[in-house]
Structure formats: structure tokens, C-alpha cells
Amino acid sequence: MATAPLNFAVFNREDWQKLASQYVVPEKIDMTPQTLQNIKAYNDRIVMADVFNIYGPLVTYIKLRYDQYRHDIAERAAFLGRPASRGPFIIGIAGSVAVGKSTTARLLQYMLQSAFPEKEIALTTTDGFLLSNDKLRAAGIFDRKGFPESYNMVELLSFMNALKEGKNKVRSPKYSHEMSDVLEGEYDEFDNPDIFIIEGINTLQSGANTPVYVSDFFDLSIYVDAKTDLIEQWYVERFRALLTAAKENPDNNSFFAEYIKIPVEEAVASAVDVWHQVNLPNLNEYILPTRERADLVLHKQANHEIDTIWLRKF
């Protein structure tokens, strides 16, 4: 397991679990095994124990940070003699492909909404801000999809700025994982929620040709971590599961349409090549170096079980 820097406090599962009960009562979280199954990302793993032992205390911590955020906004407004900002408390979630960011984001959204039903909790991903496949091919960087230069950072930063300013009807482009492409002209719209979650591999990175980081707009950042060999294993397992599903329900528009025409092991070998040629270099060069910029790190071991939590001290 990676060693946490000096400015992080490290908690094991048992010590982390003890932090929750005085603030967030577990009974408020309406969670069943079926609900959890619906929340988790495709082929991801998470158990009910993690909901309360890991994410319960995390919801508690977010509540504390949210309350402090609103207090700070009010104090700043009083000092400036201006109306308080209406912008949401923003949570960014980073980490490698296949590490479980989507599950973390959706579970947090569900738990926060259950614990605080009077607030609006919204969620999006940075995937929609990827350049379309056609634009990536035209620029000669299709094999760099997911790398910093493959995103429309101007549009993403503009979205984050409008969101933080509390503007109404802020839109983020939609992305289809089935087609592995941006959906032209389709958007999710957000109307100044109380808490906003955005997840993606690039949420802690700086954009090309700009000094501004996406995380400059965050009030809390989370990095989902695991050993690289485990992430590769999960990536390949997910590919196999998606390939099986595609064979059962063929779709010519699916990303897997070509893969189902070749032998399974040949398709899997191709996915392993993509991991080593694209995802692994991206992880080592651009994603993993941002881990220490996060406020909190969820470190996973085998079967996606979270074994330690790093919490930034200062």
C-alpha cells in the first residue's frame, strides 16, 4: 500500500467508523441490498458494511464541511457588504479508470440526499467534456483519449465557473459509455443545487494552456486509490462482463459491436493492450500524481474493499 504523506492522517476501517454516530444517524440512510445493487457501477463491488462503516462517516464529514462552507460564505459577504454567494458546495472525485469513482459518486449522492432530504444533491461526470471521437480523430489524438489534451477544458472550466457563481440552468454535455462518445446536442441541466458532485479522471488536473485547475472550484476533493495491478484486474474484469452483455444484446451502435465479432480472448487481449498503451501511462503520468492534492483518499484493496482512509490535516 502507498504511504500517505505527512500532511495526511491515516485511519483504518475500525477507527474511521467510530467518527460518525454523533453527527449522522445511520437509520436516516434508507439503504437496502437491492438499492445498493442499483447504485453501483457495472461490475463494481461494494458491500452493505461499507455503506455505514466507510460512507456513513464520510457523509458526516461532508456535513461538517458544508456547514463551515455556508458560514464562511456568510462571513465573506458581510465583510464585503455584498449578497452571499448562491453557488453550491462542490465535491470532486478523482482516480483511475475502473477504480470505482462512479460508484463512490452515486453512493455519496444517494446517501447525502437520504440524510438531508431538504437539500438538492446533483451529480455529473467530466466524460461529457471529452472531445467527440470525430474531433479526436481529426486532431490525430484518438489514441490519447482520456489524456489532458482530449478534453475541452475551456468548456469544462466555464461550466464550473457558472456553477460556482450560482447561475441557473447550467448545462453539462452527456456522454454514452455504450457508444464511448459524447452525445451531440444532449445535456444535463442543473439549477443551482445545494451540493454538487463531479467525478472524472481529470478532476484534480490542470488544463492545457490555463493556470486554473478544475479543483480550484471544489470545496472537498476525494481520490479513489488502489494498487495498479488491482486496477488493471478490475479493468479487464469489467471489459469481460461488458463484452458478455454485448454478445447477449447486440447493438451495432455499441462500442463493443466490433469486439463481439472476434474470439473472446482476442478481444480481451486487445483490451489489455489498451490498458498498457493508454490507461496505464495516463494513470502514471497524469492521474496518480494528483492523489496528494486531494482532501481525502479512499484506498481500496482486493474486492474493492476500502481498508484505509487518508484525511488531509492541513
PDB file of C-alpha atoms in Angstrom, residues 94-283:
ATOM      1  CA  ALA A  94     -10.806  11.589  -8.958  1.00  0.00           C
ATOM      2  CA  GLY A  95      -8.963   8.336  -9.614  1.00  0.00           C
ATOM      3  CA  SER A  96      -8.060   5.863 -12.336  1.00  0.00           C
ATOM      4  CA  VAL A  97     -10.294   4.290 -14.932  1.00  0.00           C
ATOM      5  CA  ALA A  98     -12.029   1.226 -13.391  1.00  0.00           C
ATOM      6  CA  VAL A  99     -11.176   2.096  -9.774  1.00  0.00           C
ATOM      7  CA  GLY A 100     -14.806   2.744  -8.777  1.00  0.00           C
ATOM      8  CA  LYS A 101     -15.236   6.530  -8.968  1.00  0.00           C
ATOM      9  CA  SER A 102     -18.751   6.274 -10.388  1.00  0.00           C
ATOM     10  CA  THR A 103     -19.926   4.006  -7.576  1.00  0.00           C
ATOM     11  CA  THR A 104     -18.437   6.349  -4.975  1.00  0.00           C
ATOM     12  CA  ALA A 105     -20.110   9.362  -6.606  1.00  0.00           C
ATOM     13  CA  ARG A 106     -23.546   7.761  -6.950  1.00  0.00           C
ATOM     14  CA  LEU A 107     -23.468   6.267  -3.463  1.00  0.00           C
ATOM     15  CA  LEU A 108     -22.490   9.607  -1.946  1.00  0.00           C
ATOM     16  CA  GLN A 109     -25.260  11.359  -3.852  1.00  0.00           C
ATOM     17  CA  TYR A 110     -27.838   8.834  -2.622  1.00  0.00           C
ATOM     18  CA  MET A 111     -26.645   8.919   0.993  1.00  0.00           C
ATOM     19  CA  LEU A 112     -26.425  12.711   1.152  1.00  0.00           C
ATOM     20  CA  GLN A 113     -29.904  13.025  -0.350  1.00  0.00           C
ATOM     21  CA  SER A 114     -31.260  10.489   2.167  1.00  0.00           C
ATOM     22  CA  ALA A 115     -29.547  12.109   5.140  1.00  0.00           C
ATOM     23  CA  PHE A 116     -30.517  15.662   4.130  1.00  0.00           C
ATOM     24  CA  PRO A 117     -33.763  15.441   2.107  1.00  0.00           C
ATOM     25  CA  GLU A 118     -34.319  19.195   2.287  1.00  0.00           C
ATOM     26  CA  LYS A 119     -31.229  19.770   0.112  1.00  0.00           C
ATOM     27  CA  GLU A 120     -30.723  19.125  -3.599  1.00  0.00           C
ATOM     28  CA  ILE A 121     -27.741  16.889  -4.372  1.00  0.00           C
ATOM     29  CA  ALA A 122     -26.659  16.781  -8.037  1.00  0.00           C
ATOM     30  CA  LEU A 123     -24.075  14.748  -9.931  1.00  0.00           C
ATOM     31  CA  THR A 124     -22.232  14.817 -13.247  1.00  0.00           C
ATOM     32  CA  THR A 125     -19.006  13.483 -14.766  1.00  0.00           C
ATOM     33  CA  THR A 126     -16.252  15.103 -16.787  1.00  0.00           C
ATOM     34  CA  ASP A 127     -16.716  12.482 -19.540  1.00  0.00           C
ATOM     35  CA  GLY A 128     -19.127  14.766 -21.365  1.00  0.00           C
ATOM     36  CA  PHE A 129     -16.342  17.323 -21.758  1.00  0.00           C
ATOM     37  CA  LEU A 130     -14.206  14.941 -23.791  1.00  0.00           C
ATOM     38  CA  LEU A 131     -13.811  15.957 -27.406  1.00  0.00           C
ATOM     39  CA  SER A 132     -16.023  13.829 -29.648  1.00  0.00           C
ATOM     40  CA  ASN A 133     -14.420  10.798 -31.294  1.00  0.00           C
ATOM     41  CA  ASP A 134     -14.592  12.561 -34.663  1.00  0.00           C
ATOM     42  CA  LYS A 135     -12.734  15.591 -33.279  1.00  0.00           C
ATOM     43  CA  LEU A 136     -10.147  13.382 -31.600  1.00  0.00           C
ATOM     44  CA  ARG A 137      -9.507  11.546 -34.867  1.00  0.00           C
ATOM     45  CA  ALA A 138      -9.325  14.806 -36.817  1.00  0.00           C
ATOM     46  CA  ALA A 139      -6.745  16.103 -34.349  1.00  0.00           C
ATOM     47  CA  GLY A 140      -4.779  12.839 -34.542  1.00  0.00           C
ATOM     48  CA  ILE A 141      -5.126  12.151 -30.814  1.00  0.00           C
ATOM     49  CA  PHE A 142      -7.791   9.433 -30.679  1.00  0.00           C
ATOM     50  CA  ASP A 143      -5.259   7.104 -29.043  1.00  0.00           C
ATOM     51  CA  ARG A 144      -4.813   9.780 -26.349  1.00  0.00           C
ATOM     52  CA  LYS A 145      -8.458   9.733 -25.296  1.00  0.00           C
ATOM     53  CA  GLY A 146      -8.606  10.446 -21.581  1.00  0.00           C
ATOM     54  CA  PHE A 147      -5.312  12.350 -21.565  1.00  0.00           C
ATOM     55  CA  PRO A 148      -5.467  16.067 -20.648  1.00  0.00           C
ATOM     56  CA  GLU A 149      -5.419  17.263 -24.271  1.00  0.00           C
ATOM     57  CA  SER A 150      -8.503  15.184 -25.141  1.00  0.00           C
ATOM     58  CA  TYR A 151     -10.831  17.358 -23.038  1.00  0.00           C
ATOM     59  CA  ASN A 152     -12.479  20.652 -23.900  1.00  0.00           C
ATOM     60  CA  MET A 153     -11.035  22.355 -20.816  1.00  0.00           C
ATOM     61  CA  VAL A 154     -12.338  25.785 -21.776  1.00  0.00           C
ATOM     62  CA  GLU A 155     -15.890  24.428 -21.756  1.00  0.00           C
ATOM     63  CA  LEU A 156     -15.343  22.448 -18.537  1.00  0.00           C
ATOM     64  CA  LEU A 157     -13.869  25.406 -16.656  1.00  0.00           C
ATOM     65  CA  SER A 158     -16.635  27.677 -17.961  1.00  0.00           C
ATOM     66  CA  PHE A 159     -19.193  25.159 -16.677  1.00  0.00           C
ATOM     67  CA  MET A 160     -17.528  25.014 -13.253  1.00  0.00           C
ATOM     68  CA  ASN A 161     -17.354  28.804 -13.025  1.00  0.00           C
ATOM     69  CA  ALA A 162     -21.034  29.265 -13.912  1.00  0.00           C
ATOM     70  CA  LEU A 163     -21.962  26.550 -11.437  1.00  0.00           C
ATOM     71  CA  LYS A 164     -19.929  28.108  -8.620  1.00  0.00           C
ATOM     72  CA  GLU A 165     -21.400  31.534  -9.302  1.00  0.00           C
ATOM     73  CA  GLY A 166     -24.852  30.068  -8.636  1.00  0.00           C
ATOM     74  CA  LYS A 167     -26.215  30.612 -12.121  1.00  0.00           C
ATOM     75  CA  ASN A 168     -29.438  28.849 -13.075  1.00  0.00           C
ATOM     76  CA  LYS A 169     -29.792  26.220 -15.805  1.00  0.00           C
ATOM     77  CA  VAL A 170     -26.113  25.356 -16.142  1.00  0.00           C
ATOM     78  CA  ARG A 171     -25.586  22.525 -18.651  1.00  0.00           C
ATOM     79  CA  SER A 172     -23.034  19.725 -18.969  1.00  0.00           C
ATOM     80  CA  PRO A 173     -22.768  17.571 -22.121  1.00  0.00           C
ATOM     81  CA  LYS A 174     -23.904  13.952 -21.924  1.00  0.00           C
ATOM     82  CA  TYR A 175     -21.615  11.011 -22.637  1.00  0.00           C
ATOM     83  CA  SER A 176     -22.603   7.465 -23.632  1.00  0.00           C
ATOM     84  CA  HIS A 177     -20.395   4.657 -22.330  1.00  0.00           C
ATOM     85  CA  GLU A 178     -22.269   2.235 -24.583  1.00  0.00           C
ATOM     86  CA  MET A 179     -21.177   4.252 -27.635  1.00  0.00           C
ATOM     87  CA  SER A 180     -17.972   5.519 -25.986  1.00  0.00           C
ATOM     88  CA  ASP A 181     -18.683   9.004 -27.326  1.00  0.00           C
ATOM     89  CA  VAL A 182     -20.190  12.369 -26.462  1.00  0.00           C
ATOM     90  CA  LEU A 183     -23.884  12.643 -27.338  1.00  0.00           C
ATOM     91  CA  GLU A 184     -24.082  15.584 -29.713  1.00  0.00           C
ATOM     92  CA  GLY A 185     -26.592  18.214 -28.581  1.00  0.00           C
ATOM     93  CA  GLU A 186     -27.631  16.358 -25.396  1.00  0.00           C
ATOM     94  CA  TYR A 187     -27.112  17.885 -21.963  1.00  0.00           C
ATOM     95  CA  ASP A 188     -27.837  17.517 -18.268  1.00  0.00           C
ATOM     96  CA  GLU A 189     -29.150  20.743 -16.740  1.00  0.00           C
ATOM     97  CA  PHE A 190     -28.574  21.937 -13.177  1.00  0.00           C
ATOM     98  CA  ASP A 191     -30.434  24.679 -11.364  1.00  0.00           C
ATOM     99  CA  ASN A 192     -28.136  25.742  -8.519  1.00  0.00           C
ATOM    100  CA  PRO A 193     -28.199  22.637  -6.272  1.00  0.00           C
ATOM    101  CA  ASP A 194     -27.033  22.754  -2.649  1.00  0.00           C
ATOM    102  CA  ILE A 195     -24.303  20.142  -3.135  1.00  0.00           C
ATOM    103  CA  PHE A 196     -22.788  19.226  -6.485  1.00  0.00           C
ATOM    104  CA  ILE A 197     -20.642  16.127  -7.143  1.00  0.00           C
ATOM    105  CA  ILE A 198     -18.424  15.872 -10.208  1.00  0.00           C
ATOM    106  CA  GLU A 199     -16.328  12.778 -10.911  1.00  0.00           C
ATOM    107  CA  GLY A 200     -13.702  12.051 -13.517  1.00  0.00           C
ATOM    108  CA  ILE A 201     -10.104  11.026 -14.013  1.00  0.00           C
ATOM    109  CA  ASN A 202      -9.066  14.659 -14.625  1.00  0.00           C
ATOM    110  CA  THR A 203     -10.807  16.470 -11.765  1.00  0.00           C
ATOM    111  CA  LEU A 204      -7.546  17.236  -9.931  1.00  0.00           C
ATOM    112  CA  GLN A 205      -5.551  18.135 -13.045  1.00  0.00           C
ATOM    113  CA  SER A 206      -4.745  21.499 -14.560  1.00  0.00           C
ATOM    114  CA  GLY A 207      -5.951  22.167 -18.063  1.00  0.00           C
ATOM    115  CA  ALA A 208      -3.737  22.746 -21.065  1.00  0.00           C
ATOM    116  CA  ASN A 209      -2.852  26.415 -21.607  1.00  0.00           C
ATOM    117  CA  THR A 210      -4.587  27.573 -18.417  1.00  0.00           C
ATOM    118  CA  PRO A 211      -3.320  28.116 -14.866  1.00  0.00           C
ATOM    119  CA  VAL A 212      -6.747  27.209 -13.484  1.00  0.00           C
ATOM    120  CA  TYR A 213      -7.413  23.738 -12.079  1.00  0.00           C
ATOM    121  CA  VAL A 214     -10.867  22.169 -12.121  1.00  0.00           C
ATOM    122  CA  SER A 215     -10.291  21.541  -8.416  1.00  0.00           C
ATOM    123  CA  ASP A 216      -9.976  25.288  -7.794  1.00  0.00           C
ATOM    124  CA  PHE A 217     -13.778  25.232  -7.745  1.00  0.00           C
ATOM    125  CA  PHE A 218     -14.003  22.358  -5.228  1.00  0.00           C
ATOM    126  CA  ASP A 219     -14.820  22.578  -1.547  1.00  0.00           C
ATOM    127  CA  LEU A 220     -13.863  18.957  -0.963  1.00  0.00           C
ATOM    128  CA  SER A 221     -11.871  16.588  -3.173  1.00  0.00           C
ATOM    129  CA  ILE A 222     -11.725  12.789  -2.946  1.00  0.00           C
ATOM    130  CA  TYR A 223      -9.272  10.447  -4.661  1.00  0.00           C
ATOM    131  CA  VAL A 224     -10.197   6.758  -5.021  1.00  0.00           C
ATOM    132  CA  ASP A 225      -6.975   4.725  -4.901  1.00  0.00           C
ATOM    133  CA  ALA A 226      -5.733   1.135  -5.282  1.00  0.00           C
ATOM    134  CA  LYS A 227      -2.629  -0.747  -6.349  1.00  0.00           C
ATOM    135  CA  THR A 228      -2.099  -0.528 -10.091  1.00  0.00           C
ATOM    136  CA  ASP A 229      -2.200  -4.283 -10.649  1.00  0.00           C
ATOM    137  CA  LEU A 230      -5.581  -4.446  -8.919  1.00  0.00           C
ATOM    138  CA  ILE A 231      -6.961  -1.648 -11.095  1.00  0.00           C
ATOM    139  CA  GLU A 232      -5.783  -3.474 -14.224  1.00  0.00           C
ATOM    140  CA  GLN A 233      -7.522  -6.622 -12.984  1.00  0.00           C
ATOM    141  CA  TRP A 234     -10.773  -4.705 -12.401  1.00  0.00           C
ATOM    142  CA  TYR A 235     -10.475  -3.061 -15.826  1.00  0.00           C
ATOM    143  CA  VAL A 236     -10.150  -6.419 -17.566  1.00  0.00           C
ATOM    144  CA  GLU A 237     -12.941  -7.971 -15.480  1.00  0.00           C
ATOM    145  CA  ARG A 238     -15.242  -5.102 -16.395  1.00  0.00           C
ATOM    146  CA  PHE A 239     -14.350  -5.449 -20.064  1.00  0.00           C
ATOM    147  CA  ARG A 240     -15.168  -9.169 -19.987  1.00  0.00           C
ATOM    148  CA  ALA A 241     -18.504  -8.506 -18.281  1.00  0.00           C
ATOM    149  CA  LEU A 242     -19.433  -5.778 -20.766  1.00  0.00           C
ATOM    150  CA  LEU A 243     -18.370  -7.989 -23.663  1.00  0.00           C
ATOM    151  CA  THR A 244     -20.617 -10.802 -22.397  1.00  0.00           C
ATOM    152  CA  ALA A 245     -23.534  -8.386 -22.060  1.00  0.00           C
ATOM    153  CA  ALA A 246     -22.916  -7.057 -25.583  1.00  0.00           C
ATOM    154  CA  LYS A 247     -22.967 -10.579 -27.015  1.00  0.00           C
ATOM    155  CA  GLU A 248     -26.304 -11.221 -25.331  1.00  0.00           C
ATOM    156  CA  ASN A 249     -27.810  -7.964 -26.648  1.00  0.00           C
ATOM    157  CA  PRO A 250     -26.019  -6.987 -29.880  1.00  0.00           C
ATOM    158  CA  ASP A 251     -26.171  -3.321 -30.902  1.00  0.00           C
ATOM    159  CA  ASN A 252     -24.412  -2.011 -33.985  1.00  0.00           C
ATOM    160  CA  ASN A 253     -24.000   1.395 -32.327  1.00  0.00           C
ATOM    161  CA  SER A 254     -22.310  -0.079 -29.270  1.00  0.00           C
ATOM    162  CA  PHE A 255     -18.602   0.381 -28.563  1.00  0.00           C
ATOM    163  CA  PHE A 256     -18.443  -3.431 -28.364  1.00  0.00           C
ATOM    164  CA  ALA A 257     -20.020  -4.058 -31.792  1.00  0.00           C
ATOM    165  CA  GLU A 258     -16.657  -4.905 -33.370  1.00  0.00           C
ATOM    166  CA  TYR A 259     -15.340  -6.826 -30.364  1.00  0.00           C
ATOM    167  CA  ILE A 260     -18.182  -9.353 -30.376  1.00  0.00           C
ATOM    168  CA  LYS A 261     -17.210 -10.372 -33.926  1.00  0.00           C
ATOM    169  CA  ILE A 262     -13.842 -11.770 -32.811  1.00  0.00           C
ATOM    170  CA  PRO A 263     -12.897 -14.529 -30.330  1.00  0.00           C
ATOM    171  CA  VAL A 264     -13.270 -13.535 -26.680  1.00  0.00           C
ATOM    172  CA  GLU A 265      -9.595 -13.962 -25.776  1.00  0.00           C
ATOM    173  CA  GLU A 266      -8.557 -11.883 -28.780  1.00  0.00           C
ATOM    174  CA  ALA A 267     -10.927  -9.116 -27.674  1.00  0.00           C
ATOM    175  CA  VAL A 268      -9.611  -9.298 -24.098  1.00  0.00           C
ATOM    176  CA  ALA A 269      -6.021  -9.181 -25.356  1.00  0.00           C
ATOM    177  CA  SER A 270      -6.939  -6.006 -27.249  1.00  0.00           C
ATOM    178  CA  ALA A 271      -8.352  -4.501 -24.042  1.00  0.00           C
ATOM    179  CA  VAL A 272      -5.144  -5.380 -22.173  1.00  0.00           C
ATOM    180  CA  ASP A 273      -3.169  -3.606 -24.903  1.00  0.00           C
ATOM    181  CA  VAL A 274      -5.346  -0.501 -24.444  1.00  0.00           C
ATOM    182  CA  TRP A 275      -4.677  -0.636 -20.723  1.00  0.00           C
ATOM    183  CA  HIS A 276      -0.900  -0.753 -21.172  1.00  0.00           C
ATOM    184  CA  GLN A 277      -0.710   1.703 -24.056  1.00  0.00           C
ATOM    185  CA  VAL A 278      -3.295   4.269 -22.924  1.00  0.00           C
ATOM    186  CA  ASN A 279      -4.777   3.893 -19.456  1.00  0.00           C
ATOM    187  CA  LEU A 280      -1.633   2.901 -17.569  1.00  0.00           C
ATOM    188  CA  PRO A 281       0.539   5.734 -18.961  1.00  0.00           C
ATOM    189  CA  ASN A 282      -2.310   8.175 -18.289  1.00  0.00           C
ATOM    190  CA  LEU A 283      -2.569   6.896 -14.714  1.00  0.00           C
TER     191      LEU A 283
END
